[in-house]
Amino acid sequence: MSDLYPVSYVAAGTYLPASPPTEALACESLVSMALVGAVVGGSAAAAHNALRVKRDEIQFAEAMRRTGRTAIASAAATVVAGAAANAVAKEGVLRLSLMFGVGAAVLYGMNRWVEEEAHD
């Protein structure tokens, strides 16, 4: 990142570059995670829905709607899973396991909610 955060030098009164605040890094990290989740989830949904359109199971507009909904849900699940994993472990198998479990649970809950809304 090219932004400099001025920190006064002890005697000379000049400014040196410093690291950005940790809140800014955390926010950037979550936004990056959301973007990756949306791309991965959206890509998988697009491939699946393209096949369904080719088989005449759904229309193109429905495929686009489902792909967009899946991309948004994947972004949300990735952010929640990443935040939870970051609170517990910084690296390793525990972090990946936690991200997988929380992400799957969030997507499961979102899918159940959508299904219940569709039946009401």
mmCIF file with all atom_site columns, C-alpha atoms in Angstrom:
data_model
loop_
_atom_site.group_PDB
_atom_site.id
_atom_site.type_symbol
_atom_site.label_atom_id
_atom_site.label_alt_id
_atom_site.label_comp_id
_atom_site.label_asym_id
_atom_site.label_entity_id
_atom_site.label_seq_id
_atom_site.pdbx_PDB_ins_code
_atom_site.Cartn_x
_atom_site.Cartn_y
_atom_site.Cartn_z
_atom_site.occupancy
_atom_site.B_iso_or_equiv
_atom_site.pdbx_formal_charge
_atom_site.auth_seq_id
_atom_site.auth_comp_id
_atom_site.auth_asym_id
_atom_site.auth_atom_id
_atom_site.pdbx_PDB_model_num
ATOM 1   C CA . MET A 1 1   ? 0.000   0.000   0.000   1.00 0.00 ? 1   MET A CA 1
ATOM 2   C CA . SER A 1 2   ? 1.430   3.405   -0.884  1.00 0.00 ? 2   SER A CA 1
ATOM 3   C CA . ASP A 1 3   ? -0.217  5.450   1.864   1.00 0.00 ? 3   ASP A CA 1
ATOM 4   C CA . LEU A 1 4   ? 2.088   6.834   4.498   1.00 0.00 ? 4   LEU A CA 1
ATOM 5   C CA . TYR A 1 5   ? 0.961   7.337   8.053   1.00 0.00 ? 5   TYR A CA 1
ATOM 6   C CA . PRO A 1 6   ? 3.068   10.126  9.550   1.00 0.00 ? 6   PRO A CA 1
ATOM 7   C CA . VAL A 1 7   ? 4.773   9.503   12.834  1.00 0.00 ? 7   VAL A CA 1
ATOM 8   C CA . SER A 1 8   ? 6.829   12.342  14.263  1.00 0.00 ? 8   SER A CA 1
ATOM 9   C CA . TYR A 1 9   ? 10.503  11.651  14.616  1.00 0.00 ? 9   TYR A CA 1
ATOM 10  C CA . VAL A 1 10  ? 11.661  12.257  18.178  1.00 0.00 ? 10  VAL A CA 1
ATOM 11  C CA . ALA A 1 11  ? 13.951  15.311  17.867  1.00 0.00 ? 11  ALA A CA 1
ATOM 12  C CA . ALA A 1 12  ? 14.037  16.465  14.283  1.00 0.00 ? 12  ALA A CA 1
ATOM 13  C CA . GLY A 1 13  ? 10.283  16.997  13.792  1.00 0.00 ? 13  GLY A CA 1
ATOM 14  C CA . THR A 1 14  ? 10.265  15.060  10.518  1.00 0.00 ? 14  THR A CA 1
ATOM 15  C CA . TYR A 1 15  ? 7.845   12.319  9.562   1.00 0.00 ? 15  TYR A CA 1
ATOM 16  C CA . LEU A 1 16  ? 8.595   8.703   8.782   1.00 0.00 ? 16  LEU A CA 1
ATOM 17  C CA . PRO A 1 17  ? 6.295   6.120   7.195   1.00 0.00 ? 17  PRO A CA 1
ATOM 18  C CA . ALA A 1 18  ? 4.528   3.910   9.694   1.00 0.00 ? 18  ALA A CA 1
ATOM 19  C CA . SER A 1 19  ? 2.292   0.904   9.401   1.00 0.00 ? 19  SER A CA 1
ATOM 20  C CA . PRO A 1 20  ? -1.434  1.603   8.895   1.00 0.00 ? 20  PRO A CA 1
ATOM 21  C CA . PRO A 1 21  ? -3.816  1.172   11.815  1.00 0.00 ? 21  PRO A CA 1
ATOM 22  C CA . THR A 1 22  ? -4.795  -2.426  12.502  1.00 0.00 ? 22  THR A CA 1
ATOM 23  C CA . GLU A 1 23  ? -8.503  -1.595  12.042  1.00 0.00 ? 23  GLU A CA 1
ATOM 24  C CA . ALA A 1 24  ? -7.806  -0.550  8.449   1.00 0.00 ? 24  ALA A CA 1
ATOM 25  C CA . LEU A 1 25  ? -5.935  -3.788  7.783   1.00 0.00 ? 25  LEU A CA 1
ATOM 26  C CA . ALA A 1 26  ? -8.729  -5.870  9.292   1.00 0.00 ? 26  ALA A CA 1
ATOM 27  C CA . CYS A 1 27  ? -11.334 -4.110  7.161   1.00 0.00 ? 27  CYS A CA 1
ATOM 28  C CA . GLU A 1 28  ? -9.247  -4.528  4.003   1.00 0.00 ? 28  GLU A CA 1
ATOM 29  C CA . SER A 1 29  ? -8.773  -8.199  4.835   1.00 0.00 ? 29  SER A CA 1
ATOM 30  C CA . LEU A 1 30  ? -12.512 -8.776  5.241   1.00 0.00 ? 30  LEU A CA 1
ATOM 31  C CA . VAL A 1 31  ? -13.271 -6.976  1.979   1.00 0.00 ? 31  VAL A CA 1
ATOM 32  C CA . SER A 1 32  ? -10.661 -9.106  0.205   1.00 0.00 ? 32  SER A CA 1
ATOM 33  C CA . MET A 1 33  ? -12.162 -12.255 1.720   1.00 0.00 ? 33  MET A CA 1
ATOM 34  C CA . ALA A 1 34  ? -15.634 -11.213 0.573   1.00 0.00 ? 34  ALA A CA 1
ATOM 35  C CA . LEU A 1 35  ? -14.356 -10.657 -2.948  1.00 0.00 ? 35  LEU A CA 1
ATOM 36  C CA . VAL A 1 36  ? -12.656 -14.053 -3.063  1.00 0.00 ? 36  VAL A CA 1
ATOM 37  C CA . GLY A 1 37  ? -15.774 -15.744 -1.665  1.00 0.00 ? 37  GLY A CA 1
ATOM 38  C CA . ALA A 1 38  ? -17.982 -14.045 -4.244  1.00 0.00 ? 38  ALA A CA 1
ATOM 39  C CA . VAL A 1 39  ? -15.683 -15.000 -7.127  1.00 0.00 ? 39  VAL A CA 1
ATOM 40  C CA . VAL A 1 40  ? -15.280 -18.638 -6.077  1.00 0.00 ? 40  VAL A CA 1
ATOM 41  C CA . GLY A 1 41  ? -18.932 -19.180 -5.144  1.00 0.00 ? 41  GLY A CA 1
ATOM 42  C CA . GLY A 1 42  ? -20.203 -17.212 -8.127  1.00 0.00 ? 42  GLY A CA 1
ATOM 43  C CA . SER A 1 43  ? -17.945 -19.084 -10.547 1.00 0.00 ? 43  SER A CA 1
ATOM 44  C CA . ALA A 1 44  ? -19.115 -22.459 -9.282  1.00 0.00 ? 44  ALA A CA 1
ATOM 45  C CA . ALA A 1 45  ? -22.747 -21.344 -9.456  1.00 0.00 ? 45  ALA A CA 1
ATOM 46  C CA . ALA A 1 46  ? -22.283 -19.926 -12.966 1.00 0.00 ? 46  ALA A CA 1
ATOM 47  C CA . ALA A 1 47  ? -20.839 -23.212 -14.214 1.00 0.00 ? 47  ALA A CA 1
ATOM 48  C CA . HIS A 1 48  ? -23.649 -25.210 -12.614 1.00 0.00 ? 48  HIS A CA 1
ATOM 49  C CA . ASN A 1 49  ? -26.368 -22.874 -13.871 1.00 0.00 ? 49  ASN A CA 1
ATOM 50  C CA . ALA A 1 50  ? -24.893 -22.731 -17.397 1.00 0.00 ? 50  ALA A CA 1
ATOM 51  C CA . LEU A 1 51  ? -25.244 -26.493 -17.573 1.00 0.00 ? 51  LEU A CA 1
ATOM 52  C CA . ARG A 1 52  ? -28.845 -26.252 -16.367 1.00 0.00 ? 52  ARG A CA 1
ATOM 53  C CA . VAL A 1 53  ? -29.609 -23.627 -19.043 1.00 0.00 ? 53  VAL A CA 1
ATOM 54  C CA . LYS A 1 54  ? -28.035 -25.849 -21.696 1.00 0.00 ? 54  LYS A CA 1
ATOM 55  C CA . ARG A 1 55  ? -30.280 -28.731 -20.563 1.00 0.00 ? 55  ARG A CA 1
ATOM 56  C CA . ASP A 1 56  ? -33.321 -26.394 -20.687 1.00 0.00 ? 56  ASP A CA 1
ATOM 57  C CA . GLU A 1 57  ? -33.982 -26.901 -16.987 1.00 0.00 ? 57  GLU A CA 1
ATOM 58  C CA . ILE A 1 58  ? -34.026 -23.143 -16.247 1.00 0.00 ? 58  ILE A CA 1
ATOM 59  C CA . GLN A 1 59  ? -34.113 -19.918 -18.238 1.00 0.00 ? 59  GLN A CA 1
ATOM 60  C CA . PHE A 1 60  ? -31.108 -17.616 -18.613 1.00 0.00 ? 60  PHE A CA 1
ATOM 61  C CA . ALA A 1 61  ? -32.610 -14.906 -16.376 1.00 0.00 ? 61  ALA A CA 1
ATOM 62  C CA . GLU A 1 62  ? -33.203 -17.450 -13.609 1.00 0.00 ? 62  GLU A CA 1
ATOM 63  C CA . ALA A 1 63  ? -29.625 -18.709 -13.971 1.00 0.00 ? 63  ALA A CA 1
ATOM 64  C CA . MET A 1 64  ? -28.313 -15.150 -13.597 1.00 0.00 ? 64  MET A CA 1
ATOM 65  C CA . ARG A 1 65  ? -30.460 -14.537 -10.522 1.00 0.00 ? 65  ARG A CA 1
ATOM 66  C CA . ARG A 1 66  ? -29.347 -17.766 -8.873  1.00 0.00 ? 66  ARG A CA 1
ATOM 67  C CA . THR A 1 67  ? -25.694 -17.092 -9.710  1.00 0.00 ? 67  THR A CA 1
ATOM 68  C CA . GLY A 1 68  ? -25.872 -13.594 -8.222  1.00 0.00 ? 68  GLY A CA 1
ATOM 69  C CA . ARG A 1 69  ? -27.598 -14.839 -5.083  1.00 0.00 ? 69  ARG A CA 1
ATOM 70  C CA . THR A 1 70  ? -24.984 -17.556 -4.643  1.00 0.00 ? 70  THR A CA 1
ATOM 71  C CA . ALA A 1 71  ? -22.118 -15.082 -5.141  1.00 0.00 ? 71  ALA A CA 1
ATOM 72  C CA . ILE A 1 72  ? -23.548 -12.783 -2.460  1.00 0.00 ? 72  ILE A CA 1
ATOM 73  C CA . ALA A 1 73  ? -24.175 -15.659 -0.060  1.00 0.00 ? 73  ALA A CA 1
ATOM 74  C CA . SER A 1 74  ? -20.662 -16.995 -0.640  1.00 0.00 ? 74  SER A CA 1
ATOM 75  C CA . ALA A 1 75  ? -19.169 -13.573 0.058   1.00 0.00 ? 75  ALA A CA 1
ATOM 76  C CA . ALA A 1 76  ? -21.113 -13.269 3.309   1.00 0.00 ? 76  ALA A CA 1
ATOM 77  C CA . ALA A 1 77  ? -20.239 -16.795 4.425   1.00 0.00 ? 77  ALA A CA 1
ATOM 78  C CA . THR A 1 78  ? -16.561 -16.260 3.651   1.00 0.00 ? 78  THR A CA 1
ATOM 79  C CA . VAL A 1 79  ? -16.435 -13.042 5.676   1.00 0.00 ? 79  VAL A CA 1
ATOM 80  C CA . VAL A 1 80  ? -18.161 -14.601 8.690   1.00 0.00 ? 80  VAL A CA 1
ATOM 81  C CA . ALA A 1 81  ? -15.987 -17.711 8.495   1.00 0.00 ? 81  ALA A CA 1
ATOM 82  C CA . GLY A 1 82  ? -12.811 -15.684 8.080   1.00 0.00 ? 82  GLY A CA 1
ATOM 83  C CA . ALA A 1 83  ? -13.611 -13.402 11.003  1.00 0.00 ? 83  ALA A CA 1
ATOM 84  C CA . ALA A 1 84  ? -14.397 -16.374 13.234  1.00 0.00 ? 84  ALA A CA 1
ATOM 85  C CA . ALA A 1 85  ? -11.252 -18.213 12.211  1.00 0.00 ? 85  ALA A CA 1
ATOM 86  C CA . ASN A 1 86  ? -9.122  -15.113 12.702  1.00 0.00 ? 86  ASN A CA 1
ATOM 87  C CA . ALA A 1 87  ? -10.439 -14.748 16.237  1.00 0.00 ? 87  ALA A CA 1
ATOM 88  C CA . VAL A 1 88  ? -9.326  -18.285 17.080  1.00 0.00 ? 88  VAL A CA 1
ATOM 89  C CA . ALA A 1 89  ? -6.146  -19.011 15.124  1.00 0.00 ? 89  ALA A CA 1
ATOM 90  C CA . LYS A 1 90  ? -3.814  -17.107 12.808  1.00 0.00 ? 90  LYS A CA 1
ATOM 91  C CA . GLU A 1 91  ? -2.751  -20.091 10.697  1.00 0.00 ? 91  GLU A CA 1
ATOM 92  C CA . GLY A 1 92  ? -2.820  -23.843 10.432  1.00 0.00 ? 92  GLY A CA 1
ATOM 93  C CA . VAL A 1 93  ? -5.270  -26.689 10.205  1.00 0.00 ? 93  VAL A CA 1
ATOM 94  C CA . LEU A 1 94  ? -7.454  -25.359 13.022  1.00 0.00 ? 94  LEU A CA 1
ATOM 95  C CA . ARG A 1 95  ? -8.021  -22.091 11.134  1.00 0.00 ? 95  ARG A CA 1
ATOM 96  C CA . LEU A 1 96  ? -8.877  -23.876 7.880   1.00 0.00 ? 96  LEU A CA 1
ATOM 97  C CA . SER A 1 97  ? -11.158 -26.328 9.652   1.00 0.00 ? 97  SER A CA 1
ATOM 98  C CA . LEU A 1 98  ? -12.957 -23.523 11.432  1.00 0.00 ? 98  LEU A CA 1
ATOM 99  C CA . MET A 1 99  ? -13.349 -21.542 8.201   1.00 0.00 ? 99  MET A CA 1
ATOM 100 C CA . PHE A 1 100 ? -14.780 -24.586 6.450   1.00 0.00 ? 100 PHE A CA 1
ATOM 101 C CA . GLY A 1 101 ? -17.209 -25.430 9.248   1.00 0.00 ? 101 GLY A CA 1
ATOM 102 C CA . VAL A 1 102 ? -18.432 -21.881 9.851   1.00 0.00 ? 102 VAL A CA 1
ATOM 103 C CA . GLY A 1 103 ? -18.726 -21.188 6.118   1.00 0.00 ? 103 GLY A CA 1
ATOM 104 C CA . ALA A 1 104 ? -20.757 -24.345 5.572   1.00 0.00 ? 104 ALA A CA 1
ATOM 105 C CA . ALA A 1 105 ? -22.992 -23.532 8.552   1.00 0.00 ? 105 ALA A CA 1
ATOM 106 C CA . VAL A 1 106 ? -23.646 -19.988 7.324   1.00 0.00 ? 106 VAL A CA 1
ATOM 107 C CA . LEU A 1 107 ? -24.496 -21.169 3.805   1.00 0.00 ? 107 LEU A CA 1
ATOM 108 C CA . TYR A 1 108 ? -26.726 -23.908 5.212   1.00 0.00 ? 108 TYR A CA 1
ATOM 109 C CA . GLY A 1 109 ? -28.581 -21.382 7.356   1.00 0.00 ? 109 GLY A CA 1
ATOM 110 C CA . MET A 1 110 ? -28.981 -18.959 4.466   1.00 0.00 ? 110 MET A CA 1
ATOM 111 C CA . ASN A 1 111 ? -30.305 -21.713 2.195   1.00 0.00 ? 111 ASN A CA 1
ATOM 112 C CA . ARG A 1 112 ? -32.816 -22.833 4.843   1.00 0.00 ? 112 ARG A CA 1
ATOM 113 C CA . TRP A 1 113 ? -33.984 -19.241 5.279   1.00 0.00 ? 113 TRP A CA 1
ATOM 114 C CA . VAL A 1 114 ? -34.448 -18.799 1.511   1.00 0.00 ? 114 VAL A CA 1
ATOM 115 C CA . GLU A 1 115 ? -36.366 -22.082 1.266   1.00 0.00 ? 115 GLU A CA 1
ATOM 116 C CA . GLU A 1 116 ? -38.680 -21.084 4.143   1.00 0.00 ? 116 GLU A CA 1
ATOM 117 C CA . GLU A 1 117 ? -39.310 -17.684 2.542   1.00 0.00 ? 117 GLU A CA 1
ATOM 118 C CA . ALA A 1 118 ? -40.169 -19.372 -0.764  1.00 0.00 ? 118 ALA A CA 1
ATOM 119 C CA . HIS A 1 119 ? -42.741 -21.645 0.915   1.00 0.00 ? 119 HIS A CA 1
ATOM 120 C CA . ASP A 1 120 ? -44.488 -18.832 2.816   1.00 0.00 ? 120 ASP A CA 1
#
